[in-house]
Tab-separated table of C-alpha atoms in Angstrom:
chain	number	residue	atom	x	y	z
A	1	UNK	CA	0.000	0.000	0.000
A	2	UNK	CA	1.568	3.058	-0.938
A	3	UNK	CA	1.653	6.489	1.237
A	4	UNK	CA	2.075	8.353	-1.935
A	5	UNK	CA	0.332	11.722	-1.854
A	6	UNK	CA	-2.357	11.699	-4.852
A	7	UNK	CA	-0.616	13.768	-7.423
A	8	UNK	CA	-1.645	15.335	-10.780
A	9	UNK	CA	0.850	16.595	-13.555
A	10	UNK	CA	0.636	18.771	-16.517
A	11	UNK	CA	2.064	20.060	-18.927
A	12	UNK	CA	1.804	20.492	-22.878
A	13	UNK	CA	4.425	19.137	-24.431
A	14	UNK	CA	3.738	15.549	-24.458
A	15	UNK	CA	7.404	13.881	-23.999
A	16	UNK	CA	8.151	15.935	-21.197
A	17	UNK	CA	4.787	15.035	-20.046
A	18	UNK	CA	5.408	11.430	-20.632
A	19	UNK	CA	9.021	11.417	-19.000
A	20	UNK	CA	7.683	13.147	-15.670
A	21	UNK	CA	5.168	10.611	-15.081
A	22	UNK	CA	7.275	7.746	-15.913
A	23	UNK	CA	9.673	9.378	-13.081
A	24	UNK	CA	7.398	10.133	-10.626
A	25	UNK	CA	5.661	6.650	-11.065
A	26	UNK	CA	9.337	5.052	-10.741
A	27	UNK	CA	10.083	6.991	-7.682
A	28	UNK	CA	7.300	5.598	-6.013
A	29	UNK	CA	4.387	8.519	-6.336
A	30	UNK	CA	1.144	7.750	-7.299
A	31	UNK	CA	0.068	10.161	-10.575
A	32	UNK	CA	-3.552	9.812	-10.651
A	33	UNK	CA	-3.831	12.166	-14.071
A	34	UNK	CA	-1.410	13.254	-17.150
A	35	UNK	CA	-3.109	16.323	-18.915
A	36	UNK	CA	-1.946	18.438	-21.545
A	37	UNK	CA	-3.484	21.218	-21.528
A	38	UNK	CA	-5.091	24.090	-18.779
A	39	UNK	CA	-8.365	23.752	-18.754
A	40	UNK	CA	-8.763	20.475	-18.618
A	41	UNK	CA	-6.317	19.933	-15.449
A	42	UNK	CA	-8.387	22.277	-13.832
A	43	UNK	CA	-11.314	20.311	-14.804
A	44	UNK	CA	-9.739	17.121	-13.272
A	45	UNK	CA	-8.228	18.674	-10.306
A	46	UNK	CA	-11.717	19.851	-9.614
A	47	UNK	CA	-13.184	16.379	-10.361
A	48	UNK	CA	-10.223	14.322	-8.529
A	49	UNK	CA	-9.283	16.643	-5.760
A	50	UNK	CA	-5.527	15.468	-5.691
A	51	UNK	CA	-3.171	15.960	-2.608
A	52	UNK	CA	-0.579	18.080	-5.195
A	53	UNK	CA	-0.838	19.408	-8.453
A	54	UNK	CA	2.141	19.779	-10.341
A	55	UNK	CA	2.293	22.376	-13.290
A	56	UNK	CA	4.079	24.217	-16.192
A	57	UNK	CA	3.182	27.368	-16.150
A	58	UNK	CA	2.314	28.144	-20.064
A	59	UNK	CA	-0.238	25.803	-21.377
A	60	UNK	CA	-3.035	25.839	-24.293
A	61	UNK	CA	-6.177	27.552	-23.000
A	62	UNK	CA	-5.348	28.085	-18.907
A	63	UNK	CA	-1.734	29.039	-17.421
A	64	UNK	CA	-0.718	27.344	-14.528
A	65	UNK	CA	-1.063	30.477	-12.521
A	66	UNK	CA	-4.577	30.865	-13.724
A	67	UNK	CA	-5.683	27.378	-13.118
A	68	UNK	CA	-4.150	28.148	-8.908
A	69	UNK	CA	-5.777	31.343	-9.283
A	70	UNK	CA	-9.231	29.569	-10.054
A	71	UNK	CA	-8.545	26.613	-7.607
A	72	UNK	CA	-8.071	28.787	-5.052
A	73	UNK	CA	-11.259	30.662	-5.945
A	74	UNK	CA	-12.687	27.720	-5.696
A	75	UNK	CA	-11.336	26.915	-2.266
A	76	UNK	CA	-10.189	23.483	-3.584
A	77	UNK	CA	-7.613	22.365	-0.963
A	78	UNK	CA	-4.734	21.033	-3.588
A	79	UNK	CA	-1.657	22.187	-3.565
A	80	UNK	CA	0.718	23.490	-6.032
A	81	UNK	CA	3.606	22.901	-7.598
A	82	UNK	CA	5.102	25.137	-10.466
A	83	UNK	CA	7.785	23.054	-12.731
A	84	UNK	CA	8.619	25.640	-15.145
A	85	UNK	CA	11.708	26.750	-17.732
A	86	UNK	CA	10.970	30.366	-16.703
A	87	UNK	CA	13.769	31.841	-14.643
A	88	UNK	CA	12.289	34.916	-15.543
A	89	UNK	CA	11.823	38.222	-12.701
A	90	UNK	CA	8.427	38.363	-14.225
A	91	UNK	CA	7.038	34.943	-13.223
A	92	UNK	CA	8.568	34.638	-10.104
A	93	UNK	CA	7.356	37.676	-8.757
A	94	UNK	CA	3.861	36.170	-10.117
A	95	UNK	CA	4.936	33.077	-8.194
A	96	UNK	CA	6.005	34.401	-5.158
A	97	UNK	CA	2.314	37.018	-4.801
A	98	UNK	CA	0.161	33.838	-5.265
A	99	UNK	CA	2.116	32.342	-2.465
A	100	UNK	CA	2.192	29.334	-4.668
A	101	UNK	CA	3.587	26.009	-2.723
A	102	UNK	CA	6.645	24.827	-4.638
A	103	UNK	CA	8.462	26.435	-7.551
A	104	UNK	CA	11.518	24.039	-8.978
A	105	UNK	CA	12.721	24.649	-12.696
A	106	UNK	CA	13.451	21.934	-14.874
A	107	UNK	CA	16.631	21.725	-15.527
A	108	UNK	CA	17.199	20.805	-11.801
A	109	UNK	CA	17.716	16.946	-11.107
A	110	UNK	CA	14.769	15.288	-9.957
A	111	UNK	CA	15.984	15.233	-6.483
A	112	UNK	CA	15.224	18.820	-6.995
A	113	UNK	CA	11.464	17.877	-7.601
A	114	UNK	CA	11.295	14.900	-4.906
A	115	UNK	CA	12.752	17.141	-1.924
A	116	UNK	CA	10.018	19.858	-3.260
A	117	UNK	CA	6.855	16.906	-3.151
A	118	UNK	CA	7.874	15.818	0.310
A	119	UNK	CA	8.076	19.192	1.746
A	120	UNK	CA	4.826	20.438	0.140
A	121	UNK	CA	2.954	17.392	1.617
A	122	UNK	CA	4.408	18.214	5.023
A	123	UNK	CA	2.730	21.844	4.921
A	124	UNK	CA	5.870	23.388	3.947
A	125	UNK	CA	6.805	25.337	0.859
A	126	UNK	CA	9.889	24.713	-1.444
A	127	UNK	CA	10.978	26.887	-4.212
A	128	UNK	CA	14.483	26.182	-5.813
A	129	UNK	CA	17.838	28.172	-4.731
A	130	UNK	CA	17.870	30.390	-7.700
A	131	UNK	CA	14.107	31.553	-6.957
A	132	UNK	CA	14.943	32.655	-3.247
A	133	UNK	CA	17.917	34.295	-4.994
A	134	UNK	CA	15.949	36.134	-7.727
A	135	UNK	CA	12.940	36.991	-5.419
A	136	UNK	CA	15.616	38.406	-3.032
A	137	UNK	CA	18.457	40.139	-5.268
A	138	UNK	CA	16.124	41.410	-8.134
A	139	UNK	CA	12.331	41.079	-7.783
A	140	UNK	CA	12.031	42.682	-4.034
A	141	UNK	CA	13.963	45.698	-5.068
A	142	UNK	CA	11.967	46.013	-8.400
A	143	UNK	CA	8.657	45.927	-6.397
A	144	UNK	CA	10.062	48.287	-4.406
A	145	UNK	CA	10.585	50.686	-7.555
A	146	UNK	CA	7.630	50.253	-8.373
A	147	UNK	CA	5.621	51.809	-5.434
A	148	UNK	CA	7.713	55.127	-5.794
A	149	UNK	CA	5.756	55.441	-9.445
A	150	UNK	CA	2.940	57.970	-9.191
A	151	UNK	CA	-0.604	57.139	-10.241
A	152	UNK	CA	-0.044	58.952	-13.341
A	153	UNK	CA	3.013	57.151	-13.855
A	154	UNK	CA	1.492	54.039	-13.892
A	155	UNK	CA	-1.514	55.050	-16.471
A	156	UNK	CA	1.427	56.104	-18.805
A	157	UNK	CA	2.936	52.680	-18.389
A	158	UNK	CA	-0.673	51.138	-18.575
A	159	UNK	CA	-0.561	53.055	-22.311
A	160	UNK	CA	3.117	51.587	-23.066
A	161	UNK	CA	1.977	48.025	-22.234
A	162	UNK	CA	-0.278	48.971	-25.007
A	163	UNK	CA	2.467	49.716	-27.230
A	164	UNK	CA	0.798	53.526	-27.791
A	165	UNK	CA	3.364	55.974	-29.119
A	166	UNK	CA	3.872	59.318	-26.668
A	167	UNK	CA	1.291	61.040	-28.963
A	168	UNK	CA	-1.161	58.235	-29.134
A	169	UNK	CA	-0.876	58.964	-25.350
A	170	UNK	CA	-1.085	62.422	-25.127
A	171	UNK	CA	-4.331	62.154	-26.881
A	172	UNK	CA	-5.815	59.771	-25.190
A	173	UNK	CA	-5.300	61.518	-21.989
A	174	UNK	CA	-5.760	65.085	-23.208
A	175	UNK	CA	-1.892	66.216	-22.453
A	176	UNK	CA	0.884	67.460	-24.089
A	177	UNK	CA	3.355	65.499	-25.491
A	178	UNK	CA	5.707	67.124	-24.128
A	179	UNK	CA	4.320	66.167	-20.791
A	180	UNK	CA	3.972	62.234	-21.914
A	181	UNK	CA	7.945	62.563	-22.191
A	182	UNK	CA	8.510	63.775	-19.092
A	183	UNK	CA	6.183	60.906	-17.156
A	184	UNK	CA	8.619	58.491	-19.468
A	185	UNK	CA	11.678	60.428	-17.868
A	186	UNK	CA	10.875	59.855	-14.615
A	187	UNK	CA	9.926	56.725	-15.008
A	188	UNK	CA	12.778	55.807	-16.513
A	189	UNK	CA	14.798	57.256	-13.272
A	190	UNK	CA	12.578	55.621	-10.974
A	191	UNK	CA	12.564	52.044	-12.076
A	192	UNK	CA	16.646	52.601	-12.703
A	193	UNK	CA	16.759	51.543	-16.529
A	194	UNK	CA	18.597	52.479	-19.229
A	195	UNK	CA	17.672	55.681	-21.020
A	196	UNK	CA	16.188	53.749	-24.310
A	197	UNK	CA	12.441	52.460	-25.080
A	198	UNK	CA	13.448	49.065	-25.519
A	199	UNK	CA	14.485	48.629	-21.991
A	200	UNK	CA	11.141	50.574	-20.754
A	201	UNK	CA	9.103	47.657	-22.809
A	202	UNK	CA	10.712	44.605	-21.589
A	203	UNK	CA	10.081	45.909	-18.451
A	204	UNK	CA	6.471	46.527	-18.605
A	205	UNK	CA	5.858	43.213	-20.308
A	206	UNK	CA	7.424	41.514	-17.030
A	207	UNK	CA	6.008	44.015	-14.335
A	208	UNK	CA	3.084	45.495	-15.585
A	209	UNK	CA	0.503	42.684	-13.456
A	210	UNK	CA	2.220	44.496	-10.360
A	211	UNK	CA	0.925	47.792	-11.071
């Protein structure tokens, strides 16, 4: 009789998918469900209730931070684990505000993953050494930046998310260019980047969910 917790995996590339199970399986853990896509592991984590979820975070139709976003909504009691590529600031800052349970990348060895299981289904949370190092040495202090930006600041970065030129902004908010420039300015300053728009958009596609 095993004392495996009850565990579901997804993810949507199907040997990756296939070669996690076949792990986990040969390690001992009981996978109850293989699913390839978002909205149907939500479906079956609903339908199944399993003690841990584990799950990429991009996926066809759901995102593994939307499907623990709707879980939790849900007050389903499963609980997550986020085996991802992504080393990005972006996601783990995304990570880290949903409190999510365990966060272990995959190019870790497996041990990684195991050590991450057994904590999670003690109560405890796991998240790999370079995450604590990220959310410590980079994503705290960019948060940080962040809350110096004034309200108007962040409508002008709202409109850059948006990809709107400084005139398409002006216009839509009745100001002068002129004054659009200067918001970009001190933006700029404030969040410490490089004086060049290329820098201010890879920034707002990783931060703008914390504004």
């Amino acid at each position: 009789m095993t004392l495996s917790p009850r565990i579901l995996i997804a993810d949507d590339h199907p040997m990756l998918l296939r070669g996690l199970e076949d792990t986990l399986k040969f390690n001992g853990y009981n996978v109850i469900a293989s699913l390839s896509d978002g909205a149907t592991a939500l479906q079956m984590i609903k339908e199944l209730e399993p003690d841990i979820a584990i799950l990429d975070i991009e996926m066809p139709l759901l995102s593994g931070f939307e499907i623990i976003q709707k879980a939790r909504l849900q007050e389903i009691k499963t609980k997550f684990i986020i085996l991802t590529s992504h080393k990005e600031k972006g996601f783990i800052a995304k990570a880290d505000q949903l409190q999510i349970d365990g966060y272990v990348l995959k190019d870790e060895p497996f041990e990684e993953l195991k050590n991450c299981i057994e904590a999670v289904r003690l109560g405890n949370c796991f998240y790999s050494n370079s995450f604590t190092d990220i959310i410590d040495n980079q994503v705290k202090p960019e948060l940080a930046r962040i809350k110096q930006l004034s309200a108007s600041e962040k409508i002008i970065l709202g409109f850059i998310a948006k990809e709107l030129s400084s005139k398409d902004i002006a216009q839509e908010l009745s100001i002068s260019i002129r004054t659009v420039q200067k918001h970009r300015t001190n933006i700029i300053s404030k969040l410490e980047l490089s004086e060049n728009e290329v820098a201010l958009k890879d920034w707002v596609r990783e931060f703008q969910q914390f504004l």
